[in-house]
C-alpha cells in the first residue's frame, strides 16, 4: 500500500465523520413514493398471481357445476336390472291365483 | 445491479456515509448537508433507468452528489459571495483563538477552487483511483493528475499559512 504523505495524513485524521439524522431514510423513501406514479408502484409479479388464481378457481367451479358425467357402465346395468325386476313383480301382481 | 424500491434502503445504508463525507465540504450546516444527501438519493432513484450498470454504483452516485453540490453552490453564489463566507469563518476562528484542525481542514478545503476540491475529496477522503475520478468527473485521467497535484500544493500552502507543519 502506498505510504501517505503528511498532507494526506492530516486530511484523513481530521476529516469529520457525521452520522445521518434518524429520519433521513424514511424522508427519502416518502419522497420517492410520492414522486413515483401509481402504475410504477405495482409489483407485477404478484399482481398477475391474483387473476391467475381467480381464473383457475372459476374454471374448477364451472366444471363441477355444469359438467355432469354419465354414470359408469356398472351403475347403468344395476339400474336396468332393478327396473326389470320391478317390472316382473308388477306382472306377478296382475296374476290371480 | 438493479435499483428497486426493495433494495433502496440497503443502497442508502451502503453509500450514505461516503456521499455525506463528500457533501460535507459543500454544505453550510448539517441541515443543508442532510438536504443535499436526500437530494442525491432521490436523483439516484429518478435516474435509475439511465444507470443500467454502465458504471459502478458508487461512481454514479458520486457523480450525482457532485452535480448536486454544484447546483447548491450556484444557488448560494446568487445570495452570497463564497469568499466572503470563508472570510467570515476565518474571522470567527481568529476571534475564538482555538480553531481546531477539523475546522481548519474545512476552511482550507472550502477555500480551494471547486475543480481542485473535487479531486482531493474523491482521492484522499474517499480513496477513489485516478481512473475512477476521471469517470466520475468525465475528464481525462491526465487532467485529474494535474488537478490533484495543484490541489495538494494549494492545500499545503493554505494549511502552512495557518500554522500546520506539513
PDB file of C-alpha atoms in Angstrom:
ATOM      1  CA  UNK A   1       0.000   0.000   0.000  1.00  0.00           C
ATOM      2  CA  UNK A   2       1.199   3.493  -0.876  1.00  0.00           C
ATOM      3  CA  UNK A   3       2.536   5.445   2.089  1.00  0.00           C
ATOM      4  CA  UNK A   4       0.508   8.517   2.989  1.00  0.00           C
ATOM      5  CA  UNK A   5       2.121  11.919   2.748  1.00  0.00           C
ATOM      6  CA  UNK A   6       1.910  14.365   5.668  1.00  0.00           C
ATOM      7  CA  UNK A   7      -0.899  16.217   3.904  1.00  0.00           C
ATOM      8  CA  UNK A   8      -2.893  13.037   3.317  1.00  0.00           C
ATOM      9  CA  UNK A   9      -2.427  12.034   6.956  1.00  0.00           C
ATOM     10  CA  UNK A  10      -3.627  15.442   8.125  1.00  0.00           C
ATOM     11  CA  UNK A  11      -6.728  15.238   5.912  1.00  0.00           C
ATOM     12  CA  UNK A  12      -7.721  11.681   6.817  1.00  0.00           C
ATOM     13  CA  UNK A  13      -7.166  12.165  10.544  1.00  0.00           C
ATOM     14  CA  UNK A  14      -9.088  15.444  10.702  1.00  0.00           C
ATOM     15  CA  UNK A  15     -11.911  14.557   8.373  1.00  0.00           C
ATOM     16  CA  UNK A  16     -15.128  14.706  10.328  1.00  0.00           C
ATOM     17  CA  UNK A  17     -17.482  11.735  10.013  1.00  0.00           C
ATOM     18  CA  UNK A  18     -21.090  12.699  10.569  1.00  0.00           C
ATOM     19  CA  UNK A  19     -23.949  10.371  11.412  1.00  0.00           C
ATOM     20  CA  UNK A  20     -27.179  10.762   9.442  1.00  0.00           C
ATOM     21  CA  UNK A  21     -30.336  12.108  11.095  1.00  0.00           C
ATOM     22  CA  UNK A  22     -32.626   9.225  12.177  1.00  0.00           C
ATOM     23  CA  UNK A  23     -35.430  10.273   9.871  1.00  0.00           C
ATOM     24  CA  UNK A  24     -33.330  10.774   6.748  1.00  0.00           C
ATOM     25  CA  UNK A  25     -34.005   7.420   5.096  1.00  0.00           C
ATOM     26  CA  UNK A  26     -37.741   7.494   5.813  1.00  0.00           C
ATOM     27  CA  UNK A  27     -37.945  11.032   4.377  1.00  0.00           C
ATOM     28  CA  UNK A  28     -36.153   9.881   1.225  1.00  0.00           C
ATOM     29  CA  UNK A  29     -38.457   6.865   0.859  1.00  0.00           C
ATOM     30  CA  UNK A  30     -41.516   9.046   1.359  1.00  0.00           C
ATOM     31  CA  UNK A  31     -40.352  11.453  -1.345  1.00  0.00           C
ATOM     32  CA  UNK A  32     -39.570   8.555  -3.662  1.00  0.00           C
ATOM     33  CA  UNK A  33     -43.024   7.045  -3.159  1.00  0.00           C
ATOM     34  CA  UNK A  34     -44.618  10.422  -3.682  1.00  0.00           C
ATOM     35  CA  UNK A  35     -42.748  11.025  -6.921  1.00  0.00           C
ATOM     36  CA  UNK A  36     -43.429   7.566  -8.351  1.00  0.00           C
ATOM     37  CA  UNK A  37     -46.594   7.289 -10.494  1.00  0.00           C
ATOM     38  CA  UNK A  38     -49.073   4.626  -9.335  1.00  0.00           C
ATOM     39  CA  UNK A  39     -48.516   2.332 -12.307  1.00  0.00           C
ATOM     40  CA  UNK A  40     -44.818   2.083 -11.483  1.00  0.00           C
ATOM     41  CA  UNK A  41     -45.565   1.060  -7.928  1.00  0.00           C
ATOM     42  CA  UNK A  42     -47.363  -2.131  -8.940  1.00  0.00           C
ATOM     43  CA  UNK A  43     -45.404  -5.272  -8.343  1.00  0.00           C
ATOM     44  CA  UNK A  44     -46.462  -7.159 -11.457  1.00  0.00           C
ATOM     45  CA  UNK A  45     -45.050 -10.459 -10.312  1.00  0.00           C
ATOM     46  CA  UNK A  46     -47.616 -10.513  -7.514  1.00  0.00           C
ATOM     47  CA  UNK A  47     -50.311  -8.652  -9.400  1.00  0.00           C
ATOM     48  CA  UNK A  48     -50.675 -11.400 -12.004  1.00  0.00           C
ATOM     49  CA  UNK A  49     -50.991 -14.070  -9.345  1.00  0.00           C
ATOM     50  CA  UNK A  50     -54.433 -12.841  -8.244  1.00  0.00           C
ATOM     51  CA  UNK A  51     -56.248 -13.040 -11.641  1.00  0.00           C
ATOM     52  CA  UNK A  52     -54.490 -16.331 -12.423  1.00  0.00           C
ATOM     53  CA  UNK A  53     -55.735 -17.908  -9.201  1.00  0.00           C
ATOM     54  CA  UNK A  54     -59.248 -16.471  -9.699  1.00  0.00           C
ATOM     55  CA  UNK A  55     -59.421 -17.902 -13.216  1.00  0.00           C
ATOM     56  CA  UNK A  56     -58.312 -21.336 -12.023  1.00  0.00           C
ATOM     57  CA  UNK A  57     -60.936 -21.278  -9.292  1.00  0.00           C
ATOM     58  CA  UNK A  58     -63.681 -20.218 -11.739  1.00  0.00           C
ATOM     59  CA  UNK A  59     -62.771 -22.995 -14.171  1.00  0.00           C
ATOM     60  CA  UNK A  60     -62.913 -25.557 -11.367  1.00  0.00           C
ATOM     61  CA  UNK A  61     -66.242 -24.243 -10.146  1.00  0.00           C
ATOM     62  CA  UNK A  62     -67.872 -24.201 -13.587  1.00  0.00           C
ATOM     63  CA  UNK A  63     -66.592 -27.707 -14.266  1.00  0.00           C
ATOM     64  CA  UNK A  64     -68.170 -29.059 -11.107  1.00  0.00           C
ATOM     65  CA  UNK A  65     -71.457 -27.179 -11.763  1.00  0.00           C
ATOM     66  CA  UNK A  66     -72.083 -27.789 -15.438  1.00  0.00           C
ATOM     67  CA  UNK A  67     -70.241 -30.935 -16.269  1.00  0.00           C
ATOM     68  CA  UNK A  68     -72.422 -33.921 -15.360  1.00  0.00           C
ATOM     69  CA  UNK A  69     -70.569 -37.135 -16.096  1.00  0.00           C
ATOM     70  CA  UNK A  70     -72.553 -40.110 -17.397  1.00  0.00           C
ATOM     71  CA  UNK A  71     -72.803 -42.897 -14.836  1.00  0.00           C
ATOM     72  CA  UNK A  72     -70.301 -45.686 -15.180  1.00  0.00           C
ATOM     73  CA  UNK A  73     -71.462 -48.755 -17.131  1.00  0.00           C
ATOM     74  CA  UNK A  74     -71.790 -50.902 -13.996  1.00  0.00           C
ATOM     75  CA  UNK A  75     -74.224 -48.367 -12.463  1.00  0.00           C
ATOM     76  CA  UNK A  76     -76.219 -48.347 -15.698  1.00  0.00           C
ATOM     77  CA  UNK A  77     -76.524 -52.129 -15.625  1.00  0.00           C
ATOM     78  CA  UNK A  78     -77.631 -52.116 -11.976  1.00  0.00           C
ATOM     79  CA  UNK A  79     -80.327 -49.545 -12.727  1.00  0.00           C
ATOM     80  CA  UNK A  80     -81.543 -51.640 -15.694  1.00  0.00           C
ATOM     81  CA  UNK A  81     -81.594 -54.788 -13.540  1.00  0.00           C
ATOM     82  CA  UNK A  82     -83.623 -53.103 -10.786  1.00  0.00           C
ATOM     83  CA  UNK A  83     -86.098 -51.727 -13.341  1.00  0.00           C
ATOM     84  CA  UNK A  84     -86.600 -55.104 -14.979  1.00  0.00           C
ATOM     85  CA  UNK A  85     -87.044 -56.805 -11.614  1.00  0.00           C
ATOM     86  CA  UNK A  86     -89.787 -54.385 -10.642  1.00  0.00           C
ATOM     87  CA  UNK A  87     -91.463 -54.978 -13.970  1.00  0.00           C
ATOM     88  CA  UNK A  88     -91.559 -58.712 -13.230  1.00  0.00           C
ATOM     89  CA  UNK A  89     -93.148 -58.096  -9.824  1.00  0.00           C
ATOM     90  CA  UNK A  90     -95.718 -55.808 -11.429  1.00  0.00           C
ATOM     91  CA  UNK A  91     -96.583 -58.663 -13.798  1.00  0.00           C
ATOM     92  CA  UNK A  92     -96.914 -61.068 -10.878  1.00  0.00           C
ATOM     93  CA  UNK A  93     -99.373 -58.717  -9.173  1.00  0.00           C
ATOM     94  CA  UNK A  94    -101.649 -58.981 -12.151  1.00  0.00           C
ATOM     95  CA  UNK A  95    -101.837 -62.789 -11.890  1.00  0.00           C
ATOM     96  CA  UNK A  96    -104.768 -64.072  -9.877  1.00  0.00           C
ATOM     97  CA  UNK A  97    -104.111 -67.218  -8.028  1.00  0.00           C
TER      98      UNK A  97
ATOM     99  CA  UNK B   1     -27.374  -4.430 -10.109  1.00  0.00           C
ATOM    100  CA  UNK B   2     -30.912  -3.161 -10.395  1.00  0.00           C
ATOM    101  CA  UNK B   3     -32.162  -0.319  -8.230  1.00  0.00           C
ATOM    102  CA  UNK B   4     -35.560  -1.250  -6.833  1.00  0.00           C
ATOM    103  CA  UNK B   5     -37.817   0.064  -4.100  1.00  0.00           C
ATOM    104  CA  UNK B   6     -36.992  -3.094  -2.138  1.00  0.00           C
ATOM    105  CA  UNK B   7     -33.195  -2.746  -2.191  1.00  0.00           C
ATOM    106  CA  UNK B   8     -33.155   1.042  -1.954  1.00  0.00           C
ATOM    107  CA  UNK B   9     -32.734   1.172   1.867  1.00  0.00           C
ATOM    108  CA  UNK B  10     -29.776  -1.196   1.553  1.00  0.00           C
ATOM    109  CA  UNK B  11     -28.195   1.022  -1.144  1.00  0.00           C
ATOM    110  CA  UNK B  12     -28.708   4.038   1.120  1.00  0.00           C
ATOM    111  CA  UNK B  13     -27.015   2.337   4.094  1.00  0.00           C
ATOM    112  CA  UNK B  14     -24.089   1.212   1.939  1.00  0.00           C
ATOM    113  CA  UNK B  15     -23.322   4.582   0.365  1.00  0.00           C
ATOM    114  CA  UNK B  16     -24.761   7.270   2.646  1.00  0.00           C
ATOM    115  CA  UNK B  17     -21.524   7.728   4.615  1.00  0.00           C
ATOM    116  CA  UNK B  18     -19.322   8.301   1.558  1.00  0.00           C
ATOM    117  CA  UNK B  19     -21.786  10.689  -0.017  1.00  0.00           C
ATOM    118  CA  UNK B  20     -22.115  12.632   3.244  1.00  0.00           C
ATOM    119  CA  UNK B  21     -18.316  12.863   3.517  1.00  0.00           C
ATOM    120  CA  UNK B  22     -18.044  14.493   0.113  1.00  0.00           C
ATOM    121  CA  UNK B  23     -21.025  16.800   0.533  1.00  0.00           C
ATOM    122  CA  UNK B  24     -19.838  17.917   3.980  1.00  0.00           C
ATOM    123  CA  UNK B  25     -17.396  20.329   2.332  1.00  0.00           C
ATOM    124  CA  UNK B  26     -20.124  21.991   0.290  1.00  0.00           C
ATOM    125  CA  UNK B  27     -22.888  22.426   2.856  1.00  0.00           C
ATOM    126  CA  UNK B  28     -23.210  25.435   5.118  1.00  0.00           C
ATOM    127  CA  UNK B  29     -24.639  23.441   8.018  1.00  0.00           C
ATOM    128  CA  UNK B  30     -25.878  19.963   8.953  1.00  0.00           C
ATOM    129  CA  UNK B  31     -29.420  20.702   7.845  1.00  0.00           C
ATOM    130  CA  UNK B  32     -28.282  21.681   4.378  1.00  0.00           C
ATOM    131  CA  UNK B  33     -25.982  18.657   4.323  1.00  0.00           C
ATOM    132  CA  UNK B  34     -28.911  16.332   5.016  1.00  0.00           C
ATOM    133  CA  UNK B  35     -30.950  18.095   2.309  1.00  0.00           C
ATOM    134  CA  UNK B  36     -28.143  17.516  -0.179  1.00  0.00           C
ATOM    135  CA  UNK B  37     -27.791  13.850   0.784  1.00  0.00           C
ATOM    136  CA  UNK B  38     -31.558  13.391   0.373  1.00  0.00           C
ATOM    137  CA  UNK B  39     -31.492  15.141  -2.982  1.00  0.00           C
ATOM    138  CA  UNK B  40     -28.650  12.885  -4.163  1.00  0.00           C
ATOM    139  CA  UNK B  41     -30.560   9.697  -3.325  1.00  0.00           C
ATOM    140  CA  UNK B  42     -33.801  10.987  -4.819  1.00  0.00           C
ATOM    141  CA  UNK B  43     -31.925  11.845  -8.023  1.00  0.00           C
ATOM    142  CA  UNK B  44     -30.431   8.354  -7.959  1.00  0.00           C
ATOM    143  CA  UNK B  45     -33.957   6.913  -7.821  1.00  0.00           C
ATOM    144  CA  UNK B  46     -35.174   9.123 -10.651  1.00  0.00           C
ATOM    145  CA  UNK B  47     -32.210   8.243 -12.858  1.00  0.00           C
ATOM    146  CA  UNK B  48     -32.230   4.517 -12.047  1.00  0.00           C
ATOM    147  CA  UNK B  49     -33.287   3.580 -15.587  1.00  0.00           C
ATOM    148  CA  UNK B  50     -30.344   5.504 -17.048  1.00  0.00           C
ATOM    149  CA  UNK B  51     -27.894   3.758 -14.723  1.00  0.00           C
ATOM    150  CA  UNK B  52     -28.216   0.252 -16.209  1.00  0.00           C
ATOM    151  CA  UNK B  53     -24.868  -0.895 -14.765  1.00  0.00           C
ATOM    152  CA  UNK B  54     -22.916   1.239 -17.207  1.00  0.00           C
ATOM    153  CA  UNK B  55     -20.607   2.172 -14.346  1.00  0.00           C
ATOM    154  CA  UNK B  56     -20.168   1.174 -10.721  1.00  0.00           C
ATOM    155  CA  UNK B  57     -22.972   2.337  -8.483  1.00  0.00           C
ATOM    156  CA  UNK B  58     -20.701   4.429  -6.277  1.00  0.00           C
ATOM    157  CA  UNK B  59     -19.214   6.158  -9.344  1.00  0.00           C
ATOM    158  CA  UNK B  60     -22.745   7.000 -10.487  1.00  0.00           C
ATOM    159  CA  UNK B  61     -23.685   8.212  -7.010  1.00  0.00           C
ATOM    160  CA  UNK B  62     -20.573  10.409  -6.629  1.00  0.00           C
ATOM    161  CA  UNK B  63     -21.381  11.990  -9.973  1.00  0.00           C
ATOM    162  CA  UNK B  64     -24.913  12.781  -8.834  1.00  0.00           C
ATOM    163  CA  UNK B  65     -23.624  14.104  -5.488  1.00  0.00           C
ATOM    164  CA  UNK B  66     -21.027  16.375  -7.139  1.00  0.00           C
ATOM    165  CA  UNK B  67     -23.663  17.754  -9.525  1.00  0.00           C
ATOM    166  CA  UNK B  68     -25.988  18.282  -6.601  1.00  0.00           C
ATOM    167  CA  UNK B  69     -23.240  20.142  -4.724  1.00  0.00           C
ATOM    168  CA  UNK B  70     -22.547  22.325  -7.759  1.00  0.00           C
ATOM    169  CA  UNK B  71     -26.246  23.195  -8.018  1.00  0.00           C
ATOM    170  CA  UNK B  72     -26.218  24.262  -4.387  1.00  0.00           C
ATOM    171  CA  UNK B  73     -23.059  26.315  -4.894  1.00  0.00           C
ATOM    172  CA  UNK B  74     -24.666  28.117  -7.826  1.00  0.00           C
ATOM    173  CA  UNK B  75     -27.741  28.874  -5.726  1.00  0.00           C
ATOM    174  CA  UNK B  76     -25.551  30.060  -2.840  1.00  0.00           C
ATOM    175  CA  UNK B  77     -23.495  32.308  -5.094  1.00  0.00           C
ATOM    176  CA  UNK B  78     -26.664  34.103  -6.078  1.00  0.00           C
ATOM    177  CA  UNK B  79     -27.147  35.024  -2.433  1.00  0.00           C
ATOM    178  CA  UNK B  80     -23.645  35.365  -1.002  1.00  0.00           C
ATOM    179  CA  UNK B  81     -20.150  35.530  -2.242  1.00  0.00           C
ATOM    180  CA  UNK B  82     -18.349  32.282  -1.303  1.00  0.00           C
ATOM    181  CA  UNK B  83     -15.047  34.002  -0.469  1.00  0.00           C
ATOM    182  CA  UNK B  84     -16.997  36.298   1.787  1.00  0.00           C
ATOM    183  CA  UNK B  85     -18.361  33.212   3.534  1.00  0.00           C
ATOM    184  CA  UNK B  86     -14.888  31.745   4.026  1.00  0.00           C
ATOM    185  CA  UNK B  87     -13.558  35.061   5.304  1.00  0.00           C
ATOM    186  CA  UNK B  88     -16.327  35.058   7.863  1.00  0.00           C
ATOM    187  CA  UNK B  89     -15.440  31.555   9.006  1.00  0.00           C
ATOM    188  CA  UNK B  90     -11.810  32.520   9.442  1.00  0.00           C
ATOM    189  CA  UNK B  91     -12.644  35.778  11.170  1.00  0.00           C
ATOM    190  CA  UNK B  92     -14.734  33.838  13.660  1.00  0.00           C
ATOM    191  CA  UNK B  93     -11.942  31.317  14.101  1.00  0.00           C
ATOM    192  CA  UNK B  94      -9.384  34.016  14.822  1.00  0.00           C
ATOM    193  CA  UNK B  95     -11.692  35.528  17.384  1.00  0.00           C
ATOM    194  CA  UNK B  96     -12.074  32.173  19.103  1.00  0.00           C
ATOM    195  CA  UNK B  97      -8.274  31.745  19.053  1.00  0.00           C
ATOM    196  CA  UNK B  98      -8.657  27.989  19.251  1.00  0.00           C
ATOM    197  CA  UNK B  99      -9.552  26.784  15.829  1.00  0.00           C
ATOM    198  CA  UNK B 100      -9.499  23.010  15.705  1.00  0.00           C
ATOM    199  CA  UNK B 101      -7.730  21.107  12.982  1.00  0.00           C
ATOM    200  CA  UNK B 102     -11.125  19.832  11.778  1.00  0.00           C
ATOM    201  CA  UNK B 103     -12.350  23.401  11.306  1.00  0.00           C
ATOM    202  CA  UNK B 104      -9.099  24.377   9.651  1.00  0.00           C
ATOM    203  CA  UNK B 105      -9.396  21.481   7.215  1.00  0.00           C
ATOM    204  CA  UNK B 106     -12.968  22.501   6.416  1.00  0.00           C
ATOM    205  CA  UNK B 107     -11.901  26.081   5.817  1.00  0.00           C
ATOM    206  CA  UNK B 108      -8.942  25.055   3.662  1.00  0.00           C
ATOM    207  CA  UNK B 109     -10.978  22.643   1.522  1.00  0.00           C
ATOM    208  CA  UNK B 110     -13.780  25.159   1.082  1.00  0.00           C
ATOM    209  CA  UNK B 111     -11.230  27.772   0.031  1.00  0.00           C
ATOM    210  CA  UNK B 112      -9.997  25.604  -2.814  1.00  0.00           C
ATOM    211  CA  UNK B 113     -11.344  26.142  -6.278  1.00  0.00           C
ATOM    212  CA  UNK B 114     -14.203  23.722  -6.980  1.00  0.00           C
ATOM    213  CA  UNK B 115     -12.263  21.639  -9.521  1.00  0.00           C
ATOM    214  CA  UNK B 116      -9.396  21.106  -7.037  1.00  0.00           C
ATOM    215  CA  UNK B 117     -11.703  20.392  -4.118  1.00  0.00           C
ATOM    216  CA  UNK B 118     -13.461  17.587  -6.030  1.00  0.00           C
ATOM    217  CA  UNK B 119     -10.272  15.650  -6.739  1.00  0.00           C
ATOM    218  CA  UNK B 120      -8.931  15.998  -3.191  1.00  0.00           C
ATOM    219  CA  UNK B 121     -12.224  14.776  -1.698  1.00  0.00           C
ATOM    220  CA  UNK B 122     -12.584  11.852  -4.063  1.00  0.00           C
ATOM    221  CA  UNK B 123      -8.945  10.794  -3.948  1.00  0.00           C
ATOM    222  CA  UNK B 124      -7.794  11.395  -0.389  1.00  0.00           C
ATOM    223  CA  UNK B 125     -11.012  11.133   1.599  1.00  0.00           C
ATOM    224  CA  UNK B 126     -12.900   8.601  -0.498  1.00  0.00           C
ATOM    225  CA  UNK B 127      -9.894   6.672  -1.782  1.00  0.00           C
ATOM    226  CA  UNK B 128     -11.030   6.646  -5.402  1.00  0.00           C
ATOM    227  CA  UNK B 129      -8.399   5.874  -8.031  1.00  0.00           C
ATOM    228  CA  UNK B 130      -7.423   8.390 -10.733  1.00  0.00           C
ATOM    229  CA  UNK B 131      -9.273   6.189 -13.214  1.00  0.00           C
ATOM    230  CA  UNK B 132     -12.478   6.298 -11.203  1.00  0.00           C
ATOM    231  CA  UNK B 133     -12.222  10.058 -10.618  1.00  0.00           C
ATOM    232  CA  UNK B 134     -11.793  10.569 -14.355  1.00  0.00           C
ATOM    233  CA  UNK B 135     -15.011   8.608 -14.907  1.00  0.00           C
ATOM    234  CA  UNK B 136     -16.935  10.410 -12.153  1.00  0.00           C
ATOM    235  CA  UNK B 137     -15.957  13.872 -13.380  1.00  0.00           C
ATOM    236  CA  UNK B 138     -15.943  12.946 -17.082  1.00  0.00           C
ATOM    237  CA  UNK B 139     -12.447  14.349 -17.611  1.00  0.00           C
ATOM    238  CA  UNK B 140      -9.212  12.748 -18.858  1.00  0.00           C
ATOM    239  CA  UNK B 141      -7.018  10.959 -16.341  1.00  0.00           C
ATOM    240  CA  UNK B 142      -4.128  13.332 -17.090  1.00  0.00           C
ATOM    241  CA  UNK B 143      -6.311  16.270 -16.062  1.00  0.00           C
ATOM    242  CA  UNK B 144      -7.185  14.513 -12.801  1.00  0.00           C
ATOM    243  CA  UNK B 145      -3.476  14.002 -12.114  1.00  0.00           C
ATOM    244  CA  UNK B 146      -2.547  17.623 -12.745  1.00  0.00           C
ATOM    245  CA  UNK B 147      -5.517  18.918 -10.752  1.00  0.00           C
ATOM    246  CA  UNK B 148      -4.579  16.683  -7.851  1.00  0.00           C
ATOM    247  CA  UNK B 149      -1.011  17.965  -7.933  1.00  0.00           C
ATOM    248  CA  UNK B 150      -2.118  21.617  -7.915  1.00  0.00           C
ATOM    249  CA  UNK B 151      -4.752  20.920  -5.259  1.00  0.00           C
ATOM    250  CA  UNK B 152      -2.204  19.335  -2.936  1.00  0.00           C
ATOM    251  CA  UNK B 153       0.188  22.260  -3.362  1.00  0.00           C
ATOM    252  CA  UNK B 154      -2.528  24.845  -2.718  1.00  0.00           C
ATOM    253  CA  UNK B 155      -3.843  22.978   0.292  1.00  0.00           C
ATOM    254  CA  UNK B 156      -0.377  22.527   1.791  1.00  0.00           C
ATOM    255  CA  UNK B 157       0.345  26.258   1.426  1.00  0.00           C
ATOM    256  CA  UNK B 158      -3.011  27.177   2.954  1.00  0.00           C
ATOM    257  CA  UNK B 159      -2.583  24.903   5.933  1.00  0.00           C
ATOM    258  CA  UNK B 160       1.019  26.005   6.498  1.00  0.00           C
ATOM    259  CA  UNK B 161      -0.116  29.625   6.495  1.00  0.00           C
ATOM    260  CA  UNK B 162      -2.343  28.719   9.429  1.00  0.00           C
ATOM    261  CA  UNK B 163       0.383  27.091  11.446  1.00  0.00           C
ATOM    262  CA  UNK B 164       0.144  23.447  10.391  1.00  0.00           C
ATOM    263  CA  UNK B 165       3.516  21.806   9.878  1.00  0.00           C
ATOM    264  CA  UNK B 166       3.463  19.518   6.882  1.00  0.00           C
TER     265      UNK B 166
END
